[in-house]
Amino acid sequence: MTSIGRTPKRARLENRAFEHSVHTGILVYNDMPSTSTKAQHASQLPEVDIDRAELGHDSHPYLIGPVELEEFFSECFPTAPEAYAGKTPPASFAADLRNVFTKEKIPIDESETVMYNPLVRAMTKACSWMTEDGESSSLSIRNRSSKRAEQDGRETAVDIIIFPTGTPRSEEWIFGDVFIEVKKDAMDDPFIGDSVAMYNNRVAHQKNLSQFHDYACQMTKAKPRCFIFGVGIFGHFCRFYRWDRSAWVVTRRFNYIDYPETLADFLVRIDCVGQEGRGVDVTATLCVTSPAEGELVQQACAEAFRRGLVDQPPNVADSRRILVPMATGSNDNEVFLSVGPPLFSPKSLFGRGTRTWLAVRARSDDVEFAVLKDAWREDGWRSEGEIYDEIYGRTNDCPGTLPFGVARMDRDVDLGKHGDDPFHHTRVPNFAPGKYRKRRHHRAVLLSVGIPLHKFSSTRQLVECLLDAIIGHENMVKAGLIHRDVSVNNVLISANPAKENGAKGFMIDPEFSFSEKDKPEEGCGVTGTIQFISMNRLARPDLEHQSWHDLESYYWTLLFLILRHSKTNRTLDDLAKIFDNEAGKTSFFGANGPFRSVVVANNPPLTRLLLDLGTLVMSHYKDQETVEAFFPLAPHMFNQLTHANVVAVFRKALGTPGWPTADAAAIFTPCIPPSKQIAVAAQDVLYSLHTATRASRRAPLATEGGNLPSVTSTSRGSKRKFVEVEGEELEGENVPPAANDPSGKVSLSKRRR
């Protein structure tokens, strides 16, 4: 039993991380594990400038350096460790460099834009002079300052970008290999004086640091990458950067006018190592060129849209050939074809970096969908496949059994040809051994294909889906595991229940599961997505996670979806108070709390379900006086969150007449904060002067694939609703549509070793 009270100081300090991160979704104070941001499922949009402002703050704890240039070169170019990648410069090389890198040819006394083209010409010549007989540079260095790229509704432009030779001139900068940002003043260097601590002393320093980090984020989301390089030019000074999934590193600065050989050395290495050495994930970026594969992709794209797996027909040109080794360390790869672009791409640079695709096997004769899931798992953690094996009871001698309500996994592998592959293992932690977690590139093939919960075709379908997922959770518990990350992202509506043994919903993403085989202390600490974490776990992060904590998370998941996507007697302010506030859930269940008074319009069965399920939750949160007075007399009033009780209230609700038949999820997007409403209103006035009224958007229904809700009533429900608010829709992690920061998890627990 747990008394509702104020969060202990320790928990409040740890939970600051939840509120601090907005854009990247991850924040680490020294060795603090990665944490979930509230922004992923927040009901209000952040302020206009908060995204980029937060980037610099959130990236700082991951920063290593400034480091020596020699150390940077040897660690970041392990396949080309020698100066100039082992090449011997021409006799006139040094003189030629000093002739093109001069103060006269690269001026800083006007504006930074004047520096762009001279820098491009000088760097291009430096690469061309190092090419050997019969060779040419693989780099195309371009001024892209006037060509903006749009991503997530936001336009950005970088100063100079390095593309592979042959890249079309129209290619957007976010698909390049290395970015170069130019500032004309040496004082614009965020690390002036080579002191990391000093960059906070000036607003301009923080702004420039955030800008660099933002460019790396944009490029990482646009194309699968294992790591990314950046170059900072500050007047006549230069620094190199590298980001990977563990941390990022910056070099000491040098004067490239006095020492152009150092800049040339970097460029020549970048040239020689190829796209893989520049961080591009070549196992997931190959274009579909075969006519047979192209025809299969066209069929798959059309079928995915027909079944409601994607919101609009995918662009066939965005499909890629994705290689999945037959086993870890194997040289034999199976080829999958992605159905258009990724369903989900990471928005952060650090953490798991989950990216998923809907895909088909290249050698398949028909369209049979699978989900490919990329992630960077921590060294020392069990792989996702090992966890699924435990759920299934699968061993070398036993094929195991696929339990009802749990996703089906085909296989998972670690990418890379050996244990310390230079491309598929993070290397930045090597600059600070023991301080940052090393990660390895992991790829999984999931056979279960689902639809996000927020696309339910009726509230009855939503409840049926959650019930089957709860049964799946119980099956996991029987197998000896507790999920510890129940959320709107980790339960899916089955796209084809027949393939899921009849389950209309199933559980996914068991990476944070606690097994009875683990050490007891590994069950402590908080894991999950903050809006759905049990109140008890947030208040007492030192306690062991138990199955009832997950069952409480199902309540928060259902309530969250209903308040967002159905008509109730609650307002958007109520939604924000409950889920955007650290103490919101506690207040909702506190003295005179409103959990008993939630009413879903025209839906008595669902209204009753929320009350019954909330009452089970409340049985774990009695004040001490009530416990002492009534527990000896009526122990059944307490601690009632069990699988049997939860399943019973769900089935009771589904057996009650009165379910609407046309109450599909309304589109929900975060509200505009009051401080932004005036500006938005002014924009709307201007917009209305030039355009006609926009047509209402129609949300696709999740009714394909045979997963229709059962109907026990013919009562008339409301028509499909639309919430006309600016922002992004709620998103899911590993199925359509694209999702928010996949890292999206909290983990304050100790790591498995």
JSON list of C-alpha atoms in Angstrom, two decimals, residues 97-98 100-108 119 235-238 254-261 263:
[
{"chain": "A", "resi": 97, "resn": "LEU", "atom": "CA", "xyz": [48.26, 24.94, -49.45]},
{"chain": "A", "resi": 98, "resn": "ARG", "atom": "CA", "xyz": [49.75, 28.11, -48.03]},
{"chain": "A", "resi": 100, "resn": "VAL", "atom": "CA", "xyz": [45.30, 29.16, -51.23]},
{"chain": "A", "resi": 101, "resn": "PHE", "atom": "CA", "xyz": [44.79, 29.42, -47.46]},
{"chain": "A", "resi": 102, "resn": "THR", "atom": "CA", "xyz": [45.85, 33.04, -47.02]},
{"chain": "A", "resi": 103, "resn": "LYS", "atom": "CA", "xyz": [44.27, 35.96, -45.19]},
{"chain": "A", "resi": 104, "resn": "GLU", "atom": "CA", "xyz": [43.81, 37.72, -48.49]},
{"chain": "A", "resi": 105, "resn": "LYS", "atom": "CA", "xyz": [41.96, 34.85, -50.13]},
{"chain": "A", "resi": 106, "resn": "ILE", "atom": "CA", "xyz": [39.85, 33.94, -47.09]},
{"chain": "A", "resi": 107, "resn": "PRO", "atom": "CA", "xyz": [38.90, 37.35, -45.69]},
{"chain": "A", "resi": 108, "resn": "ILE", "atom": "CA", "xyz": [37.15, 37.92, -42.38]},
{"chain": "A", "resi": 119, "resn": "LEU", "atom": "CA", "xyz": [36.88, 28.17, -48.38]},
{"chain": "A", "resi": 235, "resn": "GLY", "atom": "CA", "xyz": [37.56, 33.47, -38.44]},
{"chain": "A", "resi": 236, "resn": "HIS", "atom": "CA", "xyz": [40.96, 31.94, -39.09]},
{"chain": "A", "resi": 237, "resn": "PHE", "atom": "CA", "xyz": [40.52, 29.22, -36.50]},
{"chain": "A", "resi": 238, "resn": "CYS", "atom": "CA", "xyz": [39.07, 25.74, -36.92]},
{"chain": "A", "resi": 254, "resn": "PHE", "atom": "CA", "xyz": [44.12, 25.60, -34.64]},
{"chain": "A", "resi": 255, "resn": "ASN", "atom": "CA", "xyz": [44.84, 28.42, -37.07]},
{"chain": "A", "resi": 256, "resn": "TYR", "atom": "CA", "xyz": [44.22, 26.97, -40.53]},
{"chain": "A", "resi": 257, "resn": "ILE", "atom": "CA", "xyz": [45.91, 29.98, -42.17]},
{"chain": "A", "resi": 258, "resn": "ASP", "atom": "CA", "xyz": [49.17, 29.24, -40.35]},
{"chain": "A", "resi": 259, "resn": "TYR", "atom": "CA", "xyz": [48.71, 25.44, -40.35]},
{"chain": "A", "resi": 260, "resn": "PRO", "atom": "CA", "xyz": [46.61, 24.50, -43.42]},
{"chain": "A", "resi": 261, "resn": "GLU", "atom": "CA", "xyz": [48.17, 21.02, -43.38]},
{"chain": "A", "resi": 263, "resn": "LEU", "atom": "CA", "xyz": [42.74, 20.99, -42.22]}
]
